[in-house]
PDB file of C-alpha atoms in Angstrom:
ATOM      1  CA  UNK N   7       9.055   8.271 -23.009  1.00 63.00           C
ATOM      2  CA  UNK N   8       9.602   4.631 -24.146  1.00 71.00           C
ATOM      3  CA  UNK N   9      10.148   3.386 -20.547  1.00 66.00           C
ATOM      4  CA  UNK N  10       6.853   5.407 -19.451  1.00 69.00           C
ATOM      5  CA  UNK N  11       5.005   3.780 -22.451  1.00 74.00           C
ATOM      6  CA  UNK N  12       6.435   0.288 -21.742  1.00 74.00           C
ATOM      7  CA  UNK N  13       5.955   0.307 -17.812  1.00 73.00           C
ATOM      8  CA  UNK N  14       2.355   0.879 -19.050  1.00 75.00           C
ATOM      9  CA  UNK N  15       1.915  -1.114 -21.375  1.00 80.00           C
ATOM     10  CA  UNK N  16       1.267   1.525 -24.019  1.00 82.00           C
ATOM     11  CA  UNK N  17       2.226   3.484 -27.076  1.00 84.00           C
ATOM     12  CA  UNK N  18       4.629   6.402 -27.156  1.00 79.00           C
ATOM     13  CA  UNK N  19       1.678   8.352 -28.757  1.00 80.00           C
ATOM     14  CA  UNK N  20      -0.105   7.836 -25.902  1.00 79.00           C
ATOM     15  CA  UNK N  21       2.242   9.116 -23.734  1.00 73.00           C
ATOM     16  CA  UNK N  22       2.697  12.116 -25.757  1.00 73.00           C
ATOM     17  CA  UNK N  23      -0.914  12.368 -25.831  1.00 72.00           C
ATOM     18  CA  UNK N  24      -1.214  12.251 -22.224  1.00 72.00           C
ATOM     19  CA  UNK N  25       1.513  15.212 -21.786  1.00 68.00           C
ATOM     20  CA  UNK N  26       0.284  17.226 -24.844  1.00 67.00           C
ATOM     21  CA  UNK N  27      -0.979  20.591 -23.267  1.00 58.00           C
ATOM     22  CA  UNK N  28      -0.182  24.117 -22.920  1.00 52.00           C
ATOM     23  CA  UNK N  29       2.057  24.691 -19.807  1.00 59.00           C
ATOM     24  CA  UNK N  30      -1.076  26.271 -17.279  1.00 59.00           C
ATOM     25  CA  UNK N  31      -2.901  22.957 -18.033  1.00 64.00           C
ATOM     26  CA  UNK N  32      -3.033  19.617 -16.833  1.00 60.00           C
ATOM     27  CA  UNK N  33      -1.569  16.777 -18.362  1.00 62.00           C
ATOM     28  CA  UNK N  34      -4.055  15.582 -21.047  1.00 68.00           C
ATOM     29  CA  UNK N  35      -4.444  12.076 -19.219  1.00 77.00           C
ATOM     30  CA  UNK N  36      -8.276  11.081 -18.870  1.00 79.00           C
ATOM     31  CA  UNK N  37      -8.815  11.731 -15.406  1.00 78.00           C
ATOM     32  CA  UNK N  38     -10.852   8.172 -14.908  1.00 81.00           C
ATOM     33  CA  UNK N  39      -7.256   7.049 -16.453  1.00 80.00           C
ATOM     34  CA  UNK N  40      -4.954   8.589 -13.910  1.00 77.00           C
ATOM     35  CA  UNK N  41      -7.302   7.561 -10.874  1.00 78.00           C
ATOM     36  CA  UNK N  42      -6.802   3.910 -12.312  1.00 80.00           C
ATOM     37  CA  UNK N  43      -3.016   4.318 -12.518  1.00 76.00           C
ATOM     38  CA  UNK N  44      -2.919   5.935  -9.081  1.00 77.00           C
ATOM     39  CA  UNK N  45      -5.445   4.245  -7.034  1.00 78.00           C
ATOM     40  CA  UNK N  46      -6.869   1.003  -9.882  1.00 79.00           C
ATOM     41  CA  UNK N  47      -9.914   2.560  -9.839  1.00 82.00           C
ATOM     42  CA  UNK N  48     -13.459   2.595  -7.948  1.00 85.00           C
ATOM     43  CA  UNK N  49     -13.782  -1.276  -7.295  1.00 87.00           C
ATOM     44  CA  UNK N  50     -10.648  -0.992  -5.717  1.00 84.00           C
ATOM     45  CA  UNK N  51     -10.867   1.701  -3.640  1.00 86.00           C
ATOM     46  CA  UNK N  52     -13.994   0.361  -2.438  1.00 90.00           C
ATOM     47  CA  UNK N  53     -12.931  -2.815  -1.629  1.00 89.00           C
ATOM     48  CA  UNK N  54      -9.451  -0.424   0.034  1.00 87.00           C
ATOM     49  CA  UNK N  55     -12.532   1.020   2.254  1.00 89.00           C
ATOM     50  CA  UNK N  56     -13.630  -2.064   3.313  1.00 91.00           C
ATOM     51  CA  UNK N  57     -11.014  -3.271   4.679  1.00 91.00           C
ATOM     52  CA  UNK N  58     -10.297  -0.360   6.705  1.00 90.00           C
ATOM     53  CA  UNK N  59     -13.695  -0.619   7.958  1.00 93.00           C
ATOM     54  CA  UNK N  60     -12.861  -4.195   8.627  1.00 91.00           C
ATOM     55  CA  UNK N  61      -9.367  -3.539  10.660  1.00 93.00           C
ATOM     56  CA  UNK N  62     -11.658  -1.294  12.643  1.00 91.00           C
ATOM     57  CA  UNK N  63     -14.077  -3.445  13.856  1.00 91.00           C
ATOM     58  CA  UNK N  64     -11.571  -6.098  14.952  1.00 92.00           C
ATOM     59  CA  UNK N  65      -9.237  -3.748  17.084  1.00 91.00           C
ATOM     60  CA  UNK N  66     -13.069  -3.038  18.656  1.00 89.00           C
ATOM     61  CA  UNK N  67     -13.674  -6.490  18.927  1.00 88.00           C
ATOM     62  CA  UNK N  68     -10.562  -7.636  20.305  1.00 88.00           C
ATOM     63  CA  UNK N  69     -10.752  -5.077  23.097  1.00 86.00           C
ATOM     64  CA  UNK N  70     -14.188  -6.218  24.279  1.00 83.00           C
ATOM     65  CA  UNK N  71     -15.053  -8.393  27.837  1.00 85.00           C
ATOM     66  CA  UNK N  72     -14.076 -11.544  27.092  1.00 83.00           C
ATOM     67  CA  UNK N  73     -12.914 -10.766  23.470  1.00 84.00           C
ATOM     68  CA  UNK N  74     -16.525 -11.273  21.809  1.00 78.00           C
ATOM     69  CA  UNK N  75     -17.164 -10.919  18.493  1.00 84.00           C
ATOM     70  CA  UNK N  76     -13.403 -12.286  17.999  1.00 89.00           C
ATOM     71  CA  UNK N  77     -13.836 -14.478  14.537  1.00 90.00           C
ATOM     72  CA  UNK N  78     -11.531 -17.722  15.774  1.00 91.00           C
ATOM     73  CA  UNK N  79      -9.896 -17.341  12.483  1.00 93.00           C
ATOM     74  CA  UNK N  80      -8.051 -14.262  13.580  1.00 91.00           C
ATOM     75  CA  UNK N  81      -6.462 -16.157  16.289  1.00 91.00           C
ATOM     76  CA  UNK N  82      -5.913 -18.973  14.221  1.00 93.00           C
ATOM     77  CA  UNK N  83      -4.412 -16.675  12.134  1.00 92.00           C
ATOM     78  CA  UNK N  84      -2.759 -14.965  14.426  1.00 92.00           C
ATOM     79  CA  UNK N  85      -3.788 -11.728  13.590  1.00 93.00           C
ATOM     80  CA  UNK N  86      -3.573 -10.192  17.052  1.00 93.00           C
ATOM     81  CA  UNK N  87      -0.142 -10.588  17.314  1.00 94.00           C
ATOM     82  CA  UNK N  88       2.694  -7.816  16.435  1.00 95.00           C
ATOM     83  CA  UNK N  89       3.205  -7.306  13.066  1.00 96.00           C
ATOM     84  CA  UNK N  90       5.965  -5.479  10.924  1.00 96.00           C
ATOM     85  CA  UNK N  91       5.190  -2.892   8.393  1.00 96.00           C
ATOM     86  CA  UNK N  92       7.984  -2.074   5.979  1.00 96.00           C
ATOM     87  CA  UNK N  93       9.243   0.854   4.050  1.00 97.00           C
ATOM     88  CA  UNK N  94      11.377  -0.820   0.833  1.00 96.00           C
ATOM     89  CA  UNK N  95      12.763   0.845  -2.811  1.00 96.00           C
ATOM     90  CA  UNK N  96      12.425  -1.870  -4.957  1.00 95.00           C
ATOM     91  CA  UNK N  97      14.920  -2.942  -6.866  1.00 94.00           C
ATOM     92  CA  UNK N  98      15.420  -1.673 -10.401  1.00 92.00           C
ATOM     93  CA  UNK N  99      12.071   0.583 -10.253  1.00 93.00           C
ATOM     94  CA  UNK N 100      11.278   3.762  -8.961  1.00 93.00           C
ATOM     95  CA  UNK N 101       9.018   3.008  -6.699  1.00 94.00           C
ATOM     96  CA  UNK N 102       8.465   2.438  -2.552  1.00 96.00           C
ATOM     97  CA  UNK N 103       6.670  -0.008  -1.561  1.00 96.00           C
ATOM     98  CA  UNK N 104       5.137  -1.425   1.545  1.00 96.00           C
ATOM     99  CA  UNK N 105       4.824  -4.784   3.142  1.00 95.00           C
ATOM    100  CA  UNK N 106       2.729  -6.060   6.061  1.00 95.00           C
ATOM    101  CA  UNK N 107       3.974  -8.995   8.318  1.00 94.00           C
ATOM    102  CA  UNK N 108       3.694 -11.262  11.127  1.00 91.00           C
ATOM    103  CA  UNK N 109       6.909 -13.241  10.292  1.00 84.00           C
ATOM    104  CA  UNK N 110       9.972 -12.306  12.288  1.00 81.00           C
ATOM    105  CA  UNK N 111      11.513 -12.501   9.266  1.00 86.00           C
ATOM    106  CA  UNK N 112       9.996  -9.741   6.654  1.00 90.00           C
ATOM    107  CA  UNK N 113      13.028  -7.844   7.361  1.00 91.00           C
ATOM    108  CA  UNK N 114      15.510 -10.466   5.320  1.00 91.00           C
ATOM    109  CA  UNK N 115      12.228 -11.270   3.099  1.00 90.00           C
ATOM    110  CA  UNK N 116      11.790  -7.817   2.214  1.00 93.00           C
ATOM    111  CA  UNK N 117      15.617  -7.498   1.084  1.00 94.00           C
ATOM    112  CA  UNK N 118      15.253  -9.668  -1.596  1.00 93.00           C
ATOM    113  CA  UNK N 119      12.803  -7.337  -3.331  1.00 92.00           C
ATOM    114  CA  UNK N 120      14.173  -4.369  -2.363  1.00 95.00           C
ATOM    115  CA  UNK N 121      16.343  -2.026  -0.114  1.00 96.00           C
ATOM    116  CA  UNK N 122      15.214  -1.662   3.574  1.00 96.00           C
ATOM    117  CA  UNK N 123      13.999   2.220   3.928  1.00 97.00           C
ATOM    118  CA  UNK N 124      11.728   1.908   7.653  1.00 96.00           C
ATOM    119  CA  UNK N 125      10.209  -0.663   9.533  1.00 96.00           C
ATOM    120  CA  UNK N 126       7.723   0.088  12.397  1.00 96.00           C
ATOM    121  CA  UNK N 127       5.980  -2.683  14.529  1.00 95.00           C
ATOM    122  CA  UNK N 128       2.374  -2.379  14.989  1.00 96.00           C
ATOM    123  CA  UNK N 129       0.134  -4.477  17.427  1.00 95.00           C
ATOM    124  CA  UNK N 130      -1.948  -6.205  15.087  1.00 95.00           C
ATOM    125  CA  UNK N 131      -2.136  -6.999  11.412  1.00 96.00           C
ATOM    126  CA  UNK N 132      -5.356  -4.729  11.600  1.00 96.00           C
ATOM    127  CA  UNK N 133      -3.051  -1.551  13.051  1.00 97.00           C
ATOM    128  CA  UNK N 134      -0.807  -2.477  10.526  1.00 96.00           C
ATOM    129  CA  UNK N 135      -3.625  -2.328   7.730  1.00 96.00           C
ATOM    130  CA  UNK N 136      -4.729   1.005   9.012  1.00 97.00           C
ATOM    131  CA  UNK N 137      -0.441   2.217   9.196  1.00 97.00           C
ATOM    132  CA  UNK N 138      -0.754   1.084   5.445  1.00 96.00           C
ATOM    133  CA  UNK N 139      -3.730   3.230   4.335  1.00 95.00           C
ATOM    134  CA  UNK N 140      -2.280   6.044   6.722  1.00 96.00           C
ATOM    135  CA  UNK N 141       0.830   5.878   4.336  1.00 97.00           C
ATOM    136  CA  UNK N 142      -0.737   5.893   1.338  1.00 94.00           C
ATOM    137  CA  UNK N 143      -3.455   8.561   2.187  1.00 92.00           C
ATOM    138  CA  UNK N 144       0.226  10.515   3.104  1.00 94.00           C
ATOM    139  CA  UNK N 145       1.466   9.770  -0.523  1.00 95.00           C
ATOM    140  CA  UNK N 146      -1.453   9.987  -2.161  1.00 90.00           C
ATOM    141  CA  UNK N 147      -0.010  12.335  -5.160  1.00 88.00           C
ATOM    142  CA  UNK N 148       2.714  10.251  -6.078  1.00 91.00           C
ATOM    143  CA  UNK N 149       0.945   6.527  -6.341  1.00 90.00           C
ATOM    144  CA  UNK N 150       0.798   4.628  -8.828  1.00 87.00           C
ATOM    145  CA  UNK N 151      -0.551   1.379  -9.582  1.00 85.00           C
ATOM    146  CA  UNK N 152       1.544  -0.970 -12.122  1.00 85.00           C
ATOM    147  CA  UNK N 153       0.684  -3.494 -14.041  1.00 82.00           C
ATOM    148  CA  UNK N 154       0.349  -6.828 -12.564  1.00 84.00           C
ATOM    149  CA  UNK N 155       3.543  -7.831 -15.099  1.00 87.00           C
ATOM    150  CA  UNK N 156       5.478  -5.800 -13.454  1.00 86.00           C
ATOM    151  CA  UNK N 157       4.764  -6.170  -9.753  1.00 85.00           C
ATOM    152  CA  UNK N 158       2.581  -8.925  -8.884  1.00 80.00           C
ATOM    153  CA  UNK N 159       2.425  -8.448  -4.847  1.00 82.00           C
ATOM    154  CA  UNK N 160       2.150  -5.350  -3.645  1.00 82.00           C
ATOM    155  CA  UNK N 161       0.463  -3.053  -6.200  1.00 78.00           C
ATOM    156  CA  UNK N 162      -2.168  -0.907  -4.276  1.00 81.00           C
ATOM    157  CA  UNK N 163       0.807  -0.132  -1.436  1.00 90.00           C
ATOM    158  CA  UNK N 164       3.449   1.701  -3.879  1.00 93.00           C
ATOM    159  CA  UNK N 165       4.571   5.063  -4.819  1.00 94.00           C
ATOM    160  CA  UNK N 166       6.699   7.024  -7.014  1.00 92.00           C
ATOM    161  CA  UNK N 167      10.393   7.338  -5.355  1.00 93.00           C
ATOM    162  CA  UNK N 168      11.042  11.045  -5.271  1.00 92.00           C
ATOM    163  CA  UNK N 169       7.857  11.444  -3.099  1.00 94.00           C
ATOM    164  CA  UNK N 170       8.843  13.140   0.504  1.00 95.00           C
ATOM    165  CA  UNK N 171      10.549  10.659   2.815  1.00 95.00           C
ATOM    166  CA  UNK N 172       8.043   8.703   5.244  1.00 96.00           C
ATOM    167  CA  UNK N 173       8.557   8.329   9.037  1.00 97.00           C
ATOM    168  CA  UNK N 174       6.578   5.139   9.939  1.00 97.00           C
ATOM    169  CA  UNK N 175       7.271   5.043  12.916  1.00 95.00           C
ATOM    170  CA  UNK N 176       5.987   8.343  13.797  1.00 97.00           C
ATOM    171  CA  UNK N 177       3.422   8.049  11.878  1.00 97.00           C
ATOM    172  CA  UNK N 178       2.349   5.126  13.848  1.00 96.00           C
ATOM    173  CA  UNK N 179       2.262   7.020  17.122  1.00 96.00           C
ATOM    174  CA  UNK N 180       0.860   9.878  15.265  1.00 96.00           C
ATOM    175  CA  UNK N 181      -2.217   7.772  14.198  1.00 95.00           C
ATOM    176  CA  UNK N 182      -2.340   6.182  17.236  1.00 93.00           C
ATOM    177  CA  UNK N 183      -1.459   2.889  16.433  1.00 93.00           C
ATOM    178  CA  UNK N 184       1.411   2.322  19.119  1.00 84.00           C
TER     179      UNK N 184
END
């Protein structure tokens, strides 16, 4: 319980507190509380939503006649080029986490925060945002949120380790994002 309590930044009590209950019932964990370890709460999913909204309305843009409605920015950005999504257990926690990038090297980047688990190559960084929310809509159970002490890149894209493995590749194609 002392890990638990210092990963979160909390008591022991509270801990207990939170798995004080008979064994039919839930943990006693606010609800509001969980949803803000799991998810950081409303605001966050919110702004989550928007930029899946956002990702959307590029991949539609991008495929129009003569690309209108294309900010420059993306471009400049270069936004509509492939982009790497990976799958990595970070070192010394139990989590997976994942990480979106247009740099040929995320792979070797990636390794220095954790091991390599999956890597799947999207089109754009937009497919790639949408891969990311596919994956954590997949885990949704076993996220978790940390505090910003403890990861500071990274937080809203991380789950618990012993949740089921995750094909990312498949999942791509299965989304239709390849």
């Amino acid at each position: 319980m002392k890990l638990v309590a210092a990963d979160f930044k909390v008591s022991v009590s509270t801990v207990r507190n939170w798995l004080r209950g008979a064994d039919s019932d839930p943990a006693a964990i606010p609800a509001a509380r969980l949803r803000q370890l799991r998810t950081g709460g409303p605001a966050i999913e919110r702004r989550a939503d928007g930029q899946i909204a956002y990702a959307h309305n590029a991949i539609q843009a991008n495929k129009l006649p003569h690309r209108r409605n294309v900010i420059p920015q993306w471009d400049e950005q270069e936004w509509f080029t492939p982009h790497a999504v990976v799958l990595i257990a970070v070192y010394g926690r139990p989590w997976h986490q994942l990480i979106l990038s247009k740099h040929s090297s995320i792979v070797d980047d990636a390794r220095r925060r954790g091991e390599v688990i999956d890597v799947a190559t999207v089109p754009t960084k937009f497919h790639g945002d949408l891969l990311v929310r596919a994956a954590m809509q997949r885990q949704a159970a076993w996220a978790i949120r940390p505090h910003k002490s403890q990861l500071e890149i990274g937080r809203g894209q991380l789950w618990a380790e012993d949740a089921p493995a995750l094909n990312l590749s498949a999942l791509a194609v299965e989304q239709g994002l390849r």
